[in-house]
CSV table of C-alpha atoms in Angstrom, one decimal:
chain,number,residue,atom,x,y,z
W,1,MET,CA,26.8,218.4,270.2
W,2,THR,CA,26.2,215.8,272.9
W,3,ALA,CA,22.6,215.6,274.1
W,4,ARG,CA,22.1,216.6,277.7
W,5,LYS,CA,21.5,213.7,280.1
W,6,LEU,CA,18.2,213.9,281.9
W,7,ARG,CA,17.2,213.4,285.5
W,8,ILE,CA,14.1,211.2,285.6
W,9,LEU,CA,11.9,210.1,288.5
W,10,GLN,CA,9.6,207.1,287.8
W,11,VAL,CA,6.6,207.0,290.2
W,12,MET,CA,4.5,203.9,290.8
W,13,ARG,CA,2.5,202.3,293.6
W,14,ALA,CA,3.5,198.7,293.9
W,15,PRO,CA,6.4,197.0,292.1
W,16,VAL,CA,4.4,193.9,290.9
W,17,GLY,CA,2.9,192.8,287.6
W,18,GLY,CA,3.3,194.2,284.2
W,19,LEU,CA,3.5,197.8,285.3
W,20,PHE,CA,6.6,197.1,287.3
W,21,ARG,CA,8.0,195.1,284.4
W,22,HIS,CA,7.5,198.1,282.2
W,23,VAL,CA,9.2,200.5,284.6
W,24,ALA,CA,12.1,198.2,285.3
W,25,ASP,CA,12.8,197.7,281.6
W,26,LEU,CA,12.6,201.4,281.0
W,27,THR,CA,14.8,202.2,283.9
W,28,ARG,CA,17.5,199.9,282.8
W,29,ALA,CA,17.4,201.2,279.2
W,30,LEU,CA,17.5,204.9,280.3
W,31,SER,CA,20.4,204.2,282.7
W,32,ALA,CA,22.3,202.4,279.9
W,33,HIS,CA,21.9,205.6,277.8
W,34,GLY,CA,23.5,207.7,280.6
W,35,HIS,CA,20.4,209.2,282.2
W,36,ALA,CA,20.0,209.5,286.0
W,37,VAL,CA,16.9,207.6,287.1
W,38,GLY,CA,15.2,207.4,290.5
W,39,LEU,CA,12.2,205.4,291.6
W,40,VAL,CA,9.3,206.3,293.9
W,41,VAL,CA,7.4,203.2,295.3
W,42,ASP,CA,4.9,202.4,297.9
W,43,SER,CA,6.1,202.0,301.5
W,44,LEU,CA,2.9,200.1,302.4
W,45,ALA,CA,3.5,197.2,300.1
W,46,SER,CA,6.6,195.2,301.1
W,47,ASP,CA,7.3,191.5,300.8
W,48,ALA,CA,10.3,189.3,299.9
W,49,GLN,CA,9.5,189.3,296.1
W,50,THR,CA,9.1,193.1,296.1
W,51,GLU,CA,12.4,193.7,297.9
W,52,SER,CA,14.2,191.2,295.7
W,53,ARG,CA,13.0,193.1,292.5
W,54,LEU,CA,13.9,196.5,293.9
W,55,THR,CA,17.3,195.2,295.0
W,56,GLU,CA,18.0,193.9,291.4
W,57,LEU,CA,16.9,197.3,290.0
W,58,ALA,CA,18.9,199.5,292.5
W,59,PRO,CA,22.2,199.6,290.4
W,60,HIS,CA,20.3,201.2,287.6
W,61,ALA,CA,18.6,203.8,289.8
W,62,SER,CA,21.4,206.2,290.4
W,63,LEU,CA,19.0,208.7,292.0
W,64,GLY,CA,17.8,206.1,294.5
W,65,ILE,CA,14.7,204.2,295.4
W,66,HIS,CA,12.4,206.3,297.6
W,67,ARG,CA,9.4,204.9,299.6
W,68,PHE,CA,6.3,206.9,300.5
W,69,ALA,CA,2.8,205.8,301.7
W,70,MET,CA,0.6,205.1,298.7
W,71,PRO,CA,-2.7,203.6,299.8
W,72,ARG,CA,-4.6,201.5,297.3
W,73,LEU,CA,-7.8,203.4,298.1
W,74,LEU,CA,-8.0,207.1,298.7
W,75,GLY,CA,-6.5,208.0,302.1
W,76,SER,CA,-4.5,210.5,304.0
W,77,GLY,CA,-1.3,209.5,302.2
W,78,ASP,CA,-2.8,211.0,299.0
W,79,LEU,CA,-2.5,214.4,300.6
W,80,VAL,CA,1.0,214.1,302.1
W,81,THR,CA,2.8,212.0,299.5
W,82,PRO,CA,2.5,214.3,296.5
W,83,LEU,CA,4.1,217.1,298.6
W,84,ALA,CA,6.9,214.8,299.6
W,85,ILE,CA,7.5,213.8,296.0
W,86,ARG,CA,7.6,217.4,295.0
W,87,ARG,CA,10.2,218.2,297.6
W,88,LEU,CA,12.2,215.1,296.4
W,89,ALA,CA,12.0,216.2,292.8
W,90,LEU,CA,13.2,219.7,293.6
W,91,LYS,CA,16.1,218.4,295.7
W,92,LEU,CA,17.2,216.0,293.0
W,93,GLY,CA,16.8,218.5,290.2
W,94,ILE,CA,14.3,216.3,288.3
W,95,ASP,CA,13.6,217.0,284.6
W,96,ILE,CA,10.9,214.4,284.0
W,97,LEU,CA,8.3,213.1,286.5
W,98,HIS,CA,6.8,209.9,284.9
W,99,GLY,CA,3.8,208.5,286.8
W,100,HIS,CA,2.6,205.0,286.1
W,101,GLY,CA,-0.8,203.7,286.9
W,102,ALA,CA,-3.7,205.6,288.5
W,103,LYS,CA,-1.9,206.4,291.7
W,104,GLY,CA,1.5,207.0,290.2
W,105,GLY,CA,0.0,209.3,287.6
W,106,PHE,CA,-1.9,211.2,290.3
W,107,TYR,CA,1.2,211.7,292.5
W,108,ALA,CA,3.5,212.7,289.7
W,109,ARG,CA,1.2,215.4,288.3
W,110,LEU,CA,0.4,216.8,291.8
W,111,ALA,CA,4.1,216.8,292.6
W,112,ARG,CA,4.6,219.0,289.5
W,113,LEU,CA,2.5,221.8,291.0
W,114,GLY,CA,4.9,224.6,292.0
W,115,ASN,CA,7.8,222.9,290.2
W,116,SER,CA,8.1,224.6,286.8
W,117,LYS,CA,11.5,222.8,286.2
W,118,ALA,CA,9.9,219.3,285.8
W,119,VAL,CA,7.6,217.9,283.1
W,120,ALA,CA,5.0,215.4,284.2
W,121,ILE,CA,4.3,212.4,282.0
W,122,TYR,CA,1.6,209.8,282.6
W,123,THR,CA,1.0,206.2,281.5
W,124,PRO,CA,-2.3,204.8,282.8
W,125,HIS,CA,-1.4,201.1,282.3
W,126,GLY,CA,-5.1,200.3,282.5
W,127,GLY,CA,-5.5,201.6,286.0
W,128,VAL,CA,-8.1,204.4,286.0
W,129,LEU,CA,-9.6,203.0,282.8
W,130,HIS,CA,-10.9,200.0,284.8
W,131,PHE,CA,-12.9,202.2,287.2
W,132,ASP,CA,-16.7,202.2,286.6
W,133,LYS,CA,-17.6,205.8,285.9
W,134,ALA,CA,-20.8,205.3,287.9
W,135,SER,CA,-19.0,204.2,291.0
W,136,LEU,CA,-17.8,206.7,293.7
W,137,SER,CA,-14.1,205.7,293.0
W,138,GLY,CA,-14.7,206.1,289.3
W,139,ARG,CA,-16.2,209.6,289.7
W,140,ILE,CA,-13.4,210.7,291.9
W,141,PHE,CA,-10.5,209.4,289.8
W,142,HIS,CA,-12.0,210.4,286.5
W,143,GLY,CA,-12.6,213.9,288.0
W,144,LEU,CA,-9.0,214.1,289.1
W,145,GLU,CA,-7.9,213.1,285.7
W,146,ARG,CA,-9.7,216.0,284.1
W,147,TRP,CA,-8.4,218.4,286.8
W,148,LEU,CA,-4.8,217.3,286.4
W,149,MET,CA,-4.8,217.6,282.6
W,150,GLY,CA,-3.3,221.1,282.9
W,151,GLN,CA,-0.3,219.6,284.7
W,152,THR,CA,0.3,216.8,282.2
W,153,GLY,CA,3.0,217.3,279.6
W,154,ALA,CA,2.0,214.1,277.7
W,155,ILE,CA,0.1,210.9,278.1
W,156,ILE,CA,1.7,207.7,276.8
W,157,PHE,CA,-0.9,205.0,276.1
W,158,GLU,CA,0.4,201.4,275.8
W,159,SER,CA,-2.4,200.5,273.3
W,160,GLN,CA,-4.8,202.2,270.8
W,161,TYR,CA,-7.5,200.7,273.0
W,162,ALA,CA,-6.3,202.6,276.0
W,163,GLN,CA,-6.1,205.8,274.1
W,164,ALA,CA,-9.7,205.5,272.7
W,165,THR,CA,-11.1,204.4,276.1
W,166,TYR,CA,-9.5,207.3,278.0
W,167,ALA,CA,-11.0,209.8,275.5
W,168,ALA,CA,-14.5,208.2,275.7
W,169,LEU,CA,-14.5,207.5,279.5
W,170,ILE,CA,-12.8,210.6,280.9
W,171,ALA,CA,-12.2,213.3,278.2
W,172,PRO,CA,-10.2,213.8,275.0
W,173,PRO,CA,-6.8,214.8,276.3
W,174,THR,CA,-5.8,218.4,275.8
W,175,CYS,CA,-2.1,217.5,276.1
W,176,PRO,CA,0.0,215.5,273.5
W,177,THR,CA,-0.6,211.8,273.5
W,178,MET,CA,1.3,208.8,272.0
W,179,VAL,CA,0.7,205.1,271.7
W,180,ILE,CA,3.9,203.3,272.5
W,181,TYR,CA,3.6,199.5,272.8
W,182,ASN,CA,5.3,197.6,275.5
W,183,GLY,CA,8.4,195.8,274.2
W,184,LEU,CA,10.4,192.6,274.8
W,185,SER,CA,14.1,192.0,274.6
W,186,LEU,CA,15.5,189.9,271.8
W,187,ASP,CA,16.3,186.9,274.1
W,188,GLU,CA,12.6,186.7,275.0
W,189,PHE,CA,11.8,185.7,271.4
W,190,VAL,CA,13.8,182.5,271.9
W,191,PRO,CA,11.4,179.5,272.2
W,192,VAL,CA,10.6,178.0,275.5
W,193,HIS,CA,10.6,174.2,275.5
W,194,PRO,CA,7.8,172.7,277.7
W,195,ASP,CA,9.0,170.5,280.5
W,196,ALA,CA,8.6,166.7,280.1
W,197,ASP,CA,5.8,166.7,282.6
W,198,ALA,CA,4.2,170.0,281.4
W,199,ALA,CA,0.5,170.4,281.8
W,200,ASP,CA,-1.7,171.0,278.7
W,201,PHE,CA,-2.4,174.6,279.7
W,202,VAL,CA,-0.7,177.2,281.7
W,203,PHE,CA,-2.1,180.4,283.3
W,204,ILE,CA,0.2,183.1,284.6
W,205,GLY,CA,-1.2,186.1,286.4
W,206,GLU,CA,-3.0,187.4,289.5
W,207,LEU,CA,-5.6,185.1,291.0
W,208,ARG,CA,-8.5,187.5,291.0
W,209,LYS,CA,-11.8,187.8,289.2
W,210,LEU,CA,-10.7,190.4,286.7
W,211,LYS,CA,-8.2,187.9,285.3
W,212,GLY,CA,-11.0,185.5,284.5
W,213,VAL,CA,-9.6,182.6,286.6
W,214,HIS,CA,-13.1,181.4,287.6
W,215,VAL,CA,-14.1,181.2,283.9
W,216,LEU,CA,-11.0,179.2,283.1
W,217,ILE,CA,-11.8,176.6,285.8
W,218,GLU,CA,-15.4,176.3,284.7
W,219,ALA,CA,-14.1,175.6,281.1
W,220,LEU,CA,-11.8,172.8,282.2
W,221,PRO,CA,-13.9,169.8,283.3
W,222,ALA,CA,-14.9,168.3,279.9
W,223,LEU,CA,-11.6,169.0,278.1
W,224,ARG,CA,-9.9,165.9,276.8
W,225,ARG,CA,-6.6,165.3,275.0
W,226,ALA,CA,-6.4,163.3,271.8
W,227,ASP,CA,-5.6,160.2,273.9
W,228,GLY,CA,-8.8,160.6,275.9
W,229,HIS,CA,-7.1,161.7,279.1
W,230,PRO,CA,-8.5,164.7,280.9
W,231,ALA,CA,-6.7,168.0,280.2
W,232,THR,CA,-4.5,169.5,283.0
W,233,LEU,CA,-3.7,173.1,284.0
W,234,VAL,CA,-0.9,174.8,285.9
W,235,MET,CA,-1.7,178.2,287.4
W,236,ALA,CA,1.2,180.5,288.5
W,237,GLY,CA,0.2,183.5,290.5
W,238,ALA,CA,-1.1,184.8,293.8
W,239,GLY,CA,-4.0,187.0,294.7
W,240,GLY,CA,-7.1,187.5,296.8
W,241,SER,CA,-9.2,184.9,294.9
W,242,ARG,CA,-6.9,182.0,295.7
W,243,ASP,CA,-9.2,180.5,298.4
W,244,ALA,CA,-12.3,180.9,296.3
W,245,LEU,CA,-10.4,179.3,293.4
W,246,LEU,CA,-9.4,176.3,295.5
W,247,ALA,CA,-13.0,175.8,296.6
W,248,GLN,CA,-14.2,176.0,293.0
W,249,ILE,CA,-11.5,173.4,291.9
W,250,ALA,CA,-12.6,171.0,294.7
W,251,ARG,CA,-16.3,171.5,293.9
W,252,LEU,CA,-15.7,170.5,290.3
W,253,GLY,CA,-13.5,167.6,291.2
W,254,LEU,CA,-10.4,169.0,289.5
W,255,THR,CA,-7.9,168.8,292.4
W,256,ASP,CA,-5.8,166.2,290.5
W,257,ARG,CA,-5.9,168.2,287.3
W,258,VAL,CA,-5.1,171.8,288.5
W,259,SER,CA,-1.8,172.8,290.1
W,260,LEU,CA,-1.5,176.2,291.8
W,261,ILE,CA,2.3,176.9,292.1
W,262,GLY,CA,2.2,180.4,293.6
W,263,ALA,CA,3.8,183.6,292.2
W,264,GLN,CA,6.7,182.6,289.9
W,265,PRO,CA,8.7,184.4,287.1
W,266,ALA,CA,6.9,184.3,283.8
W,267,ARG,CA,9.4,182.6,281.5
W,268,PRO,CA,10.2,179.6,283.6
W,269,SER,CA,6.5,179.2,284.3
W,270,LEU,CA,5.7,179.1,280.6
W,271,ALA,CA,7.6,175.9,280.4
W,272,ARG,CA,5.1,174.3,282.8
W,273,GLY,CA,2.5,174.2,280.1
W,274,ARG,CA,2.1,173.5,276.4
W,275,ILE,CA,-0.6,176.1,275.7
W,276,ALA,CA,-1.0,179.5,277.4
W,277,VAL,CA,-4.4,180.7,278.4
W,278,VAL,CA,-5.2,184.4,279.2
W,279,PRO,CA,-9.0,184.5,280.1
W,280,SER,CA,-9.0,188.1,281.3
W,281,LEU,CA,-12.2,190.1,281.7
W,282,ALA,CA,-10.3,193.4,281.2
W,283,GLU,CA,-6.8,194.4,280.2
W,284,SER,CA,-4.8,197.1,278.6
W,285,LEU,CA,-1.8,195.6,276.9
W,286,PRO,CA,-0.8,192.5,279.0
W,287,TYR,CA,2.8,191.5,279.1
W,288,ILE,CA,1.9,187.9,279.6
W,289,VAL,CA,0.4,187.7,276.2
W,290,LEU,CA,3.5,189.2,274.7
W,291,GLU,CA,5.8,186.9,276.7
W,292,ALA,CA,3.9,183.7,275.9
W,293,ALA,CA,3.6,184.5,272.2
W,294,ALA,CA,7.3,185.5,272.0
W,295,ALA,CA,8.2,182.2,273.8
W,296,GLN,CA,6.5,180.5,270.9
W,297,LEU,CA,3.6,178.9,272.8
W,298,PRO,CA,0.1,178.8,271.3
W,299,VAL,CA,-2.0,181.4,273.1
W,300,ILE,CA,-5.7,181.4,273.8
W,301,ALA,CA,-6.9,184.8,275.0
W,302,THR,CA,-10.0,187.0,275.3
W,303,ARG,CA,-10.9,189.9,273.0
W,304,VAL,CA,-10.4,192.6,275.6
W,305,GLY,CA,-8.2,195.8,275.8
W,306,GLY,CA,-5.2,195.8,273.5
W,307,ILE,CA,-4.9,192.1,273.0
W,308,PRO,CA,-6.3,192.3,269.4
W,309,GLU,CA,-3.4,194.7,268.7
W,310,ILE,CA,-0.9,192.0,269.8
W,311,PHE,CA,-2.7,189.2,267.9
W,312,GLY,CA,-2.7,191.2,264.7
W,313,PRO,CA,-3.6,188.9,261.8
W,314,THR,CA,-4.6,186.1,264.2
W,315,ALA,CA,-7.1,188.2,266.1
W,316,ALA,CA,-10.1,186.3,264.7
W,317,SER,CA,-9.2,183.4,267.2
W,318,LEU,CA,-9.8,185.6,270.3
W,319,VAL,CA,-12.8,184.6,272.4
W,320,PRO,CA,-15.4,186.7,274.2
W,321,ALA,CA,-14.6,187.5,277.8
W,322,ASN,CA,-16.6,185.8,280.5
W,323,ASP,CA,-17.9,183.1,278.1
W,324,VAL,CA,-17.2,179.6,279.5
W,325,GLN,CA,-18.4,177.8,276.4
W,326,ALA,CA,-16.4,179.9,274.0
W,327,LEU,CA,-13.2,179.4,276.1
W,328,HIS,CA,-13.9,175.7,276.4
W,329,GLU,CA,-14.2,175.4,272.6
W,330,ALA,CA,-11.0,177.3,271.9
W,331,MET,CA,-9.1,175.2,274.4
W,332,GLN,CA,-10.5,172.0,273.0
W,333,MET,CA,-9.7,173.0,269.4
W,334,ALA,CA,-6.1,173.7,270.5
W,335,LEU,CA,-5.9,170.2,271.8
W,336,ASP,CA,-7.5,168.6,268.8
W,337,ARG,CA,-5.6,170.6,266.1
W,338,PRO,CA,-2.1,171.2,267.3
W,339,ASP,CA,-0.8,171.9,263.8
W,340,THR,CA,-3.3,174.7,263.3
W,341,ALA,CA,-2.4,176.2,266.7
W,342,GLN,CA,1.3,176.1,265.8
W,343,ALA,CA,0.7,177.8,262.4
W,344,GLU,CA,-1.2,180.6,264.1
W,345,MET,CA,1.6,180.9,266.7
W,346,ARG,CA,4.1,181.4,263.9
W,347,ALA,CA,2.0,184.0,262.1
W,348,ARG,CA,1.6,185.9,265.3
W,349,LEU,CA,5.3,185.8,266.1
W,350,GLU,CA,6.2,187.2,262.7
W,351,TYR,CA,3.8,190.1,263.3
W,352,MET,CA,5.1,190.8,266.8
W,353,VAL,CA,8.8,190.9,266.2
W,354,GLU,CA,8.8,194.2,264.5
W,355,ARG,CA,6.2,195.9,266.6
W,356,PHE,CA,6.9,194.9,270.2
W,357,ALA,CA,10.7,195.4,270.7
W,358,LEU,CA,12.1,196.8,273.9
W,359,ALA,CA,14.7,198.9,272.1
W,360,GLY,CA,11.9,200.6,270.1
W,361,MET,CA,9.7,201.2,273.2
W,362,ALA,CA,12.5,202.7,275.3
W,363,GLY,CA,13.8,204.8,272.3
W,364,GLU,CA,10.4,206.3,271.7
W,365,ILE,CA,9.9,207.2,275.3
W,366,GLU,CA,13.4,208.7,275.6
W,367,ALA,CA,12.7,210.8,272.5
W,368,LEU,CA,9.5,212.1,274.0
W,369,TYR,CA,11.3,213.0,277.2
W,370,ARG,CA,13.8,215.0,275.3
W,371,ARG,CA,11.3,216.9,273.2
W,372,LEU,CA,9.3,217.9,276.3
W,373,ALA,CA,12.4,218.8,278.4
W,374,VAL,CA,13.5,221.1,275.6
W,375,GLN,CA,10.1,222.7,275.3
W,376,ARG,CA,9.6,223.6,279.0
């Protein structure tokens, strides 16, 4: 007997970063399997890059792309939007409400109230796990998490780290949970060849303190290549710390050694450097580490979040977060011992291929959807 096709609504705040990458990949895979998928996104966040991404995804979202106000901080939209999403879900006959990130998970589960037809699933993507439980925002969002547990059909964690942190920080979940790693397509495991004028190091990500960009710049001044020339860095990304970063670069006399190229797609940006650096202070399971490792670049990263789960047998090379000296030493070693860096890259690649595949990720999530839809 042919399995029934599901009607699925993916709920997220802003279509940027790894969270959007995950939702976009999942939407395409579900659509290819015949399911009807719709997206709910933030009407308050709109720029050329956002609109371009949504336009590319629209053919795979047969239930449409719907925009509602989703303020970053708590606001009036947090009262109105869940009701609007519930009305939308009822109108579209939704089986699965899948919320991504703190706000997406909040809205999807509130929208499930009074809608016994739909099952609400939640993937934190870091989000609420990064709130300090002593802060007002942390207390509010962690309290909401506990309150909404009864509306949660399942929680999907993208790393074992996220699963353990949620239980310790908020509460052990009373609903089913699964760890399903983010996955890459087969063509992303094809090597990227650095440009002829590639910098020694490349950073790709948001320009904000949480990503450790200030630590990276502090680690750069004394770095030297084997030929004695100063090491260079390309940074692809945008964010609120850009001006502070430019001031730091100028203060350290690095203007000629650091290039800020703005927000760019990850894979072409990886060709702008020979070694990828991910100096984050906190993460869940960052796509950029997966993408850089799959593209067969050496990767220097911090021991935070689920990154050790990606590094597997090479996790001993991870450096402490927010440690300028440790990051400097790891970067200098990669310059001094390229053969060692390449050997580590190959060991990491072999470990990743079987564990971080897009087909496996989408298949596990689809199977969970089906189990929960049958049980309701």
